[in-house]
JSON list of C-alpha atoms in Angstrom, two decimals:
[
{"chain": "T", "resi": 1, "resn": "ARG", "atom": "CA", "xyz": [-97.68, -66.88, 61.76]},
{"chain": "T", "resi": 2, "resn": "THR", "atom": "CA", "xyz": [-97.72, -65.79, 65.20]},
{"chain": "T", "resi": 3, "resn": "VAL", "atom": "CA", "xyz": [-93.53, -66.11, 64.41]},
{"chain": "T", "resi": 4, "resn": "ARG", "atom": "CA", "xyz": [-93.42, -63.97, 60.82]},
{"chain": "T", "resi": 5, "resn": "LYS", "atom": "CA", "xyz": [-95.35, -61.11, 63.23]},
{"chain": "T", "resi": 6, "resn": "TRP", "atom": "CA", "xyz": [-92.19, -61.25, 65.80]},
{"chain": "T", "resi": 7, "resn": "LEU", "atom": "CA", "xyz": [-89.38, -61.56, 63.47]},
{"chain": "T", "resi": 8, "resn": "PRO", "atom": "CA", "xyz": [-89.51, -57.91, 62.23]},
{"chain": "T", "resi": 9, "resn": "ALA", "atom": "CA", "xyz": [-89.52, -56.61, 65.64]},
{"chain": "T", "resi": 10, "resn": "LEU", "atom": "CA", "xyz": [-87.04, -59.22, 66.73]},
{"chain": "T", "resi": 11, "resn": "THR", "atom": "CA", "xyz": [-84.85, -58.88, 63.60]},
{"chain": "T", "resi": 12, "resn": "THR", "atom": "CA", "xyz": [-83.82, -54.84, 64.70]},
{"chain": "T", "resi": 13, "resn": "ILE", "atom": "CA", "xyz": [-83.71, -55.62, 69.35]},
{"chain": "T", "resi": 14, "resn": "VAL", "atom": "CA", "xyz": [-80.76, -58.31, 67.78]},
{"chain": "T", "resi": 15, "resn": "LEU", "atom": "CA", "xyz": [-79.16, -55.76, 66.06]},
{"chain": "T", "resi": 16, "resn": "ALA", "atom": "CA", "xyz": [-79.85, -53.12, 68.29]},
{"chain": "T", "resi": 17, "resn": "GLY", "atom": "CA", "xyz": [-78.03, -55.15, 70.65]},
{"chain": "T", "resi": 18, "resn": "ALA", "atom": "CA", "xyz": [-74.82, -55.67, 67.95]},
{"chain": "T", "resi": 19, "resn": "VAL", "atom": "CA", "xyz": [-74.45, -51.88, 67.16]},
{"chain": "T", "resi": 20, "resn": "ILE", "atom": "CA", "xyz": [-74.88, -51.16, 71.58]},
{"chain": "T", "resi": 21, "resn": "THR", "atom": "CA", "xyz": [-72.06, -53.38, 72.52]},
{"chain": "T", "resi": 22, "resn": "SER", "atom": "CA", "xyz": [-69.70, -53.00, 68.92]},
{"chain": "T", "resi": 23, "resn": "GLY", "atom": "CA", "xyz": [-69.78, -48.97, 70.38]},
{"chain": "T", "resi": 24, "resn": "LEU", "atom": "CA", "xyz": [-69.32, -50.05, 73.41]},
{"chain": "T", "resi": 25, "resn": "THR", "atom": "CA", "xyz": [-66.65, -51.84, 73.66]},
{"chain": "T", "resi": 26, "resn": "VAL", "atom": "CA", "xyz": [-64.95, -48.90, 70.14]},
{"chain": "T", "resi": 27, "resn": "TRP", "atom": "CA", "xyz": [-65.30, -46.75, 73.81]},
{"chain": "T", "resi": 28, "resn": "GLN", "atom": "CA", "xyz": [-63.79, -48.72, 76.11]},
{"chain": "T", "resi": 29, "resn": "ARG", "atom": "CA", "xyz": [-60.34, -49.19, 73.41]},
{"chain": "T", "resi": 30, "resn": "THR", "atom": "CA", "xyz": [-60.78, -45.49, 73.23]},
{"chain": "T", "resi": 31, "resn": "ARG", "atom": "CA", "xyz": [-60.50, -43.92, 76.82]},
{"chain": "T", "resi": 32, "resn": "ARG", "atom": "CA", "xyz": [-58.23, -47.29, 77.38]},
{"chain": "T", "resi": 33, "resn": "THR", "atom": "CA", "xyz": [-55.42, -45.22, 74.72]},
{"chain": "T", "resi": 34, "resn": "ALA", "atom": "CA", "xyz": [-56.09, -41.88, 75.96]},
{"chain": "T", "resi": 35, "resn": "VAL", "atom": "CA", "xyz": [-56.16, -42.60, 79.62]},
{"chain": "T", "resi": 36, "resn": "ALA", "atom": "CA", "xyz": [-52.46, -44.78, 78.89]},
{"chain": "T", "resi": 37, "resn": "GLN", "atom": "CA", "xyz": [-51.58, -41.52, 77.04]},
{"chain": "T", "resi": 38, "resn": "GLU", "atom": "CA", "xyz": [-52.38, -39.63, 80.72]},
{"chain": "T", "resi": 39, "resn": "GLN", "atom": "CA", "xyz": [-50.07, -41.90, 81.66]},
{"chain": "T", "resi": 40, "resn": "TYR", "atom": "CA", "xyz": [-47.24, -41.91, 79.52]},
{"chain": "T", "resi": 41, "resn": "ALA", "atom": "CA", "xyz": [-47.44, -37.83, 80.37]},
{"chain": "T", "resi": 42, "resn": "SER", "atom": "CA", "xyz": [-47.51, -38.17, 84.24]},
{"chain": "T", "resi": 43, "resn": "GLY", "atom": "CA", "xyz": [-44.55, -40.65, 83.47]},
{"chain": "T", "resi": 44, "resn": "LEU", "atom": "CA", "xyz": [-42.85, -38.19, 81.71]},
{"chain": "T", "resi": 45, "resn": "ALA", "atom": "CA", "xyz": [-43.62, -35.32, 84.32]},
{"chain": "T", "resi": 46, "resn": "LEU", "atom": "CA", "xyz": [-42.03, -37.29, 87.63]},
{"chain": "T", "resi": 47, "resn": "LEU", "atom": "CA", "xyz": [-38.82, -38.58, 85.40]},
{"chain": "T", "resi": 48, "resn": "ALA", "atom": "CA", "xyz": [-38.39, -34.67, 84.46]},
{"chain": "T", "resi": 49, "resn": "GLN", "atom": "CA", "xyz": [-38.16, -33.93, 88.77]},
{"chain": "T", "resi": 50, "resn": "ASP", "atom": "CA", "xyz": [-36.51, -36.87, 89.53]},
{"chain": "T", "resi": 51, "resn": "ARG", "atom": "CA", "xyz": [-38.80, -38.61, 91.00]},
{"chain": "T", "resi": 52, "resn": "ALA", "atom": "CA", "xyz": [-38.12, -42.13, 88.82]},
{"chain": "T", "resi": 53, "resn": "ASP", "atom": "CA", "xyz": [-40.17, -44.46, 91.32]},
{"chain": "T", "resi": 54, "resn": "GLU", "atom": "CA", "xyz": [-43.51, -42.86, 90.42]},
{"chain": "T", "resi": 55, "resn": "ALA", "atom": "CA", "xyz": [-42.92, -42.33, 86.78]},
{"chain": "T", "resi": 56, "resn": "VAL", "atom": "CA", "xyz": [-41.97, -46.29, 86.93]},
{"chain": "T", "resi": 57, "resn": "ILE", "atom": "CA", "xyz": [-45.29, -47.13, 88.26]},
{"chain": "T", "resi": 58, "resn": "ALA", "atom": "CA", "xyz": [-46.94, -44.07, 85.85]},
{"chain": "T", "resi": 59, "resn": "PHE", "atom": "CA", "xyz": [-44.99, -45.83, 82.83]},
{"chain": "T", "resi": 60, "resn": "ARG", "atom": "CA", "xyz": [-46.08, -49.20, 83.61]},
{"chain": "T", "resi": 61, "resn": "GLY", "atom": "CA", "xyz": [-49.62, -48.24, 83.74]},
{"chain": "T", "resi": 62, "resn": "ALA", "atom": "CA", "xyz": [-49.37, -45.69, 80.29]},
{"chain": "T", "resi": 63, "resn": "LEU", "atom": "CA", "xyz": [-47.79, -49.51, 78.63]},
{"chain": "T", "resi": 64, "resn": "ALA", "atom": "CA", "xyz": [-50.82, -51.81, 80.65]},
{"chain": "T", "resi": 65, "resn": "GLY", "atom": "CA", "xyz": [-52.86, -49.17, 78.27]},
{"chain": "T", "resi": 66, "resn": "ALA", "atom": "CA", "xyz": [-51.73, -49.35, 75.17]},
{"chain": "T", "resi": 67, "resn": "PRO", "atom": "CA", "xyz": [-49.02, -52.49, 75.47]},
{"chain": "T", "resi": 68, "resn": "ARG", "atom": "CA", "xyz": [-47.51, -52.14, 71.80]},
{"chain": "T", "resi": 69, "resn": "ASP", "atom": "CA", "xyz": [-46.64, -48.57, 72.77]},
{"chain": "T", "resi": 70, "resn": "ASN", "atom": "CA", "xyz": [-43.20, -48.78, 71.81]},
{"chain": "T", "resi": 71, "resn": "GLN", "atom": "CA", "xyz": [-42.57, -45.38, 73.85]},
{"chain": "T", "resi": 72, "resn": "ALA", "atom": "CA", "xyz": [-43.61, -45.90, 76.89]},
{"chain": "T", "resi": 73, "resn": "ARG", "atom": "CA", "xyz": [-41.45, -49.45, 76.76]},
{"chain": "T", "resi": 74, "resn": "ALA", "atom": "CA", "xyz": [-38.48, -47.47, 76.42]},
{"chain": "T", "resi": 75, "resn": "GLN", "atom": "CA", "xyz": [-40.01, -44.79, 78.92]},
{"chain": "T", "resi": 76, "resn": "LEU", "atom": "CA", "xyz": [-40.23, -48.02, 81.98]},
{"chain": "T", "resi": 77, "resn": "GLY", "atom": "CA", "xyz": [-36.86, -49.23, 80.67]},
{"chain": "T", "resi": 78, "resn": "LEU", "atom": "CA", "xyz": [-35.03, -45.94, 81.14]},
{"chain": "T", "resi": 79, "resn": "ALA", "atom": "CA", "xyz": [-37.47, -45.35, 84.52]},
{"chain": "T", "resi": 80, "resn": "LEU", "atom": "CA", "xyz": [-36.35, -48.89, 86.31]},
{"chain": "T", "resi": 81, "resn": "LEU", "atom": "CA", "xyz": [-32.22, -47.64, 85.00]},
{"chain": "T", "resi": 82, "resn": "ARG", "atom": "CA", "xyz": [-32.48, -45.00, 87.16]},
{"chain": "T", "resi": 83, "resn": "THR", "atom": "CA", "xyz": [-34.21, -46.93, 89.79]},
{"chain": "T", "resi": 84, "resn": "ARG", "atom": "CA", "xyz": [-31.11, -49.20, 89.64]},
{"chain": "T", "resi": 85, "resn": "HIS", "atom": "CA", "xyz": [-33.25, -51.92, 88.44]},
{"chain": "T", "resi": 86, "resn": "PHE", "atom": "CA", "xyz": [-30.52, -53.37, 86.32]},
{"chain": "T", "resi": 87, "resn": "ASP", "atom": "CA", "xyz": [-32.18, -56.43, 84.99]},
{"chain": "T", "resi": 88, "resn": "GLU", "atom": "CA", "xyz": [-35.45, -55.69, 84.98]},
{"chain": "T", "resi": 89, "resn": "ALA", "atom": "CA", "xyz": [-34.81, -52.37, 82.60]},
{"chain": "T", "resi": 90, "resn": "SER", "atom": "CA", "xyz": [-32.49, -54.42, 80.33]},
{"chain": "T", "resi": 91, "resn": "VAL", "atom": "CA", "xyz": [-35.17, -56.14, 79.69]},
{"chain": "T", "resi": 92, "resn": "TYR", "atom": "CA", "xyz": [-37.18, -53.50, 78.99]},
{"chain": "T", "resi": 93, "resn": "LEU", "atom": "CA", "xyz": [-34.99, -51.64, 77.22]},
{"chain": "T", "resi": 94, "resn": "THR", "atom": "CA", "xyz": [-33.65, -54.52, 74.97]},
{"chain": "T", "resi": 95, "resn": "GLN", "atom": "CA", "xyz": [-38.10, -54.73, 73.67]},
{"chain": "T", "resi": 96, "resn": "ALA", "atom": "CA", "xyz": [-37.69, -50.98, 72.59]},
{"chain": "T", "resi": 97, "resn": "LEU", "atom": "CA", "xyz": [-34.73, -51.75, 71.12]},
{"chain": "T", "resi": 98, "resn": "ARG", "atom": "CA", "xyz": [-35.66, -53.94, 68.70]},
{"chain": "T", "resi": 99, "resn": "GLY", "atom": "CA", "xyz": [-39.06, -51.86, 67.91]},
{"chain": "T", "resi": 100, "resn": "ASP", "atom": "CA", "xyz": [-36.40, -49.08, 66.92]},
{"chain": "T", "resi": 101, "resn": "PRO", "atom": "CA", "xyz": [-33.00, -50.63, 66.83]},
{"chain": "T", "resi": 102, "resn": "ASP", "atom": "CA", "xyz": [-31.52, -47.09, 66.13]},
{"chain": "T", "resi": 103, "resn": "ASN", "atom": "CA", "xyz": [-32.53, -45.13, 69.12]},
{"chain": "T", "resi": 104, "resn": "GLY", "atom": "CA", "xyz": [-29.75, -43.35, 71.12]},
{"chain": "T", "resi": 105, "resn": "PRO", "atom": "CA", "xyz": [-31.89, -43.11, 74.92]},
{"chain": "T", "resi": 106, "resn": "ILE", "atom": "CA", "xyz": [-32.39, -47.15, 74.19]},
{"chain": "T", "resi": 107, "resn": "LEU", "atom": "CA", "xyz": [-28.91, -48.11, 72.95]},
{"chain": "T", "resi": 108, "resn": "THR", "atom": "CA", "xyz": [-27.51, -45.32, 75.97]},
{"chain": "T", "resi": 109, "resn": "GLY", "atom": "CA", "xyz": [-29.73, -47.13, 78.43]},
{"chain": "T", "resi": 110, "resn": "LEU", "atom": "CA", "xyz": [-28.81, -50.61, 77.81]},
{"chain": "T", "resi": 111, "resn": "ALA", "atom": "CA", "xyz": [-24.88, -49.89, 77.96]},
{"chain": "T", "resi": 112, "resn": "GLU", "atom": "CA", "xyz": [-25.61, -47.83, 81.83]},
{"chain": "T", "resi": 113, "resn": "VAL", "atom": "CA", "xyz": [-26.95, -51.07, 82.93]},
{"chain": "T", "resi": 114, "resn": "ALA", "atom": "CA", "xyz": [-24.11, -53.18, 81.03]},
{"chain": "T", "resi": 115, "resn": "ALA", "atom": "CA", "xyz": [-21.78, -51.24, 83.14]},
{"chain": "T", "resi": 116, "resn": "ALA", "atom": "CA", "xyz": [-22.79, -51.37, 86.42]},
{"chain": "T", "resi": 117, "resn": "LYS", "atom": "CA", "xyz": [-23.05, -55.44, 85.53]},
{"chain": "T", "resi": 118, "resn": "GLY", "atom": "CA", "xyz": [-19.65, -54.79, 84.88]},
{"chain": "T", "resi": 119, "resn": "ASP", "atom": "CA", "xyz": [-19.82, -55.69, 81.23]},
{"chain": "T", "resi": 120, "resn": "ASN", "atom": "CA", "xyz": [-17.08, -53.15, 79.99]},
{"chain": "T", "resi": 121, "resn": "GLN", "atom": "CA", "xyz": [-16.62, -53.82, 76.11]},
{"chain": "T", "resi": 122, "resn": "ARG", "atom": "CA", "xyz": [-20.09, -54.81, 75.73]},
{"chain": "T", "resi": 123, "resn": "ALA", "atom": "CA", "xyz": [-20.73, -51.36, 77.56]},
{"chain": "T", "resi": 124, "resn": "ALA", "atom": "CA", "xyz": [-18.20, -49.57, 75.39]},
{"chain": "T", "resi": 125, "resn": "ASP", "atom": "CA", "xyz": [-19.95, -51.46, 72.36]},
{"chain": "T", "resi": 126, "resn": "PHE", "atom": "CA", "xyz": [-23.50, -50.36, 72.93]},
{"chain": "T", "resi": 127, "resn": "TYR", "atom": "CA", "xyz": [-22.45, -46.33, 73.55]},
{"chain": "T", "resi": 128, "resn": "ARG", "atom": "CA", "xyz": [-20.00, -46.58, 70.47]},
{"chain": "T", "resi": 129, "resn": "ARG", "atom": "CA", "xyz": [-23.94, -47.42, 68.70]},
{"chain": "T", "resi": 130, "resn": "ALA", "atom": "CA", "xyz": [-25.21, -44.90, 71.31]},
{"chain": "T", "resi": 131, "resn": "PHE", "atom": "CA", "xyz": [-23.41, -42.06, 69.99]},
{"chain": "T", "resi": 132, "resn": "ALA", "atom": "CA", "xyz": [-24.21, -43.03, 65.67]},
{"chain": "T", "resi": 133, "resn": "GLY", "atom": "CA", "xyz": [-27.55, -43.28, 66.94]},
{"chain": "T", "resi": 134, "resn": "ASP", "atom": "CA", "xyz": [-31.07, -41.66, 66.07]},
{"chain": "T", "resi": 135, "resn": "TRP", "atom": "CA", "xyz": [-31.89, -38.89, 69.21]},
{"chain": "T", "resi": 136, "resn": "PRO", "atom": "CA", "xyz": [-34.46, -36.89, 69.97]},
{"chain": "T", "resi": 137, "resn": "PRO", "atom": "CA", "xyz": [-34.66, -32.88, 69.27]},
{"chain": "T", "resi": 138, "resn": "GLY", "atom": "CA", "xyz": [-32.88, -31.02, 72.29]},
{"chain": "T", "resi": 139, "resn": "SER", "atom": "CA", "xyz": [-31.15, -33.79, 73.31]},
{"chain": "T", "resi": 140, "resn": "GLU", "atom": "CA", "xyz": [-28.01, -33.33, 72.42]},
{"chain": "T", "resi": 141, "resn": "ALA", "atom": "CA", "xyz": [-26.10, -33.32, 76.07]},
{"chain": "T", "resi": 142, "resn": "ARG", "atom": "CA", "xyz": [-27.45, -36.59, 76.44]},
{"chain": "T", "resi": 143, "resn": "ARG", "atom": "CA", "xyz": [-25.49, -38.08, 72.87]},
{"chain": "T", "resi": 144, "resn": "ASP", "atom": "CA", "xyz": [-22.20, -36.41, 73.79]},
{"chain": "T", "resi": 145, "resn": "SER", "atom": "CA", "xyz": [-22.06, -38.04, 76.67]},
{"chain": "T", "resi": 146, "resn": "ALA", "atom": "CA", "xyz": [-22.39, -41.11, 75.25]},
{"chain": "T", "resi": 147, "resn": "GLN", "atom": "CA", "xyz": [-19.86, -40.41, 73.24]},
{"chain": "T", "resi": 148, "resn": "LEU", "atom": "CA", "xyz": [-17.65, -39.12, 76.70]},
{"chain": "T", "resi": 149, "resn": "ALA", "atom": "CA", "xyz": [-18.32, -42.46, 78.06]}
]
């Protein structure tokens, strides 16, 4: 009989604990996503200031917080390229290309990696694909440089 008296209260406590735990999990994921977005924006700003080493750190943070973010992966690869870390840049850019196979900036980055390694044929192939690829608005000058390469 005593158990029957406590069963509703115990059930309520267990359910409340589950709801609180679930809410904390959602809050943590939301916060991690927000921090990743802040890191990504910081990385873009640092690249614009020609601070590529610091941008690499910011993009690593963005990717750690949002591991499926292909834009963060691509930007990390492009920042690594600017710091002349060609092998690591190639890894991130190749992964990003799988998610966006017609992305002009990614293709240009892979062309620059190939050229830096002396693989001129592969560089030319990537540049051709880059010129025909998709480019974000306002990047016409960069697209034209892919054609000239």
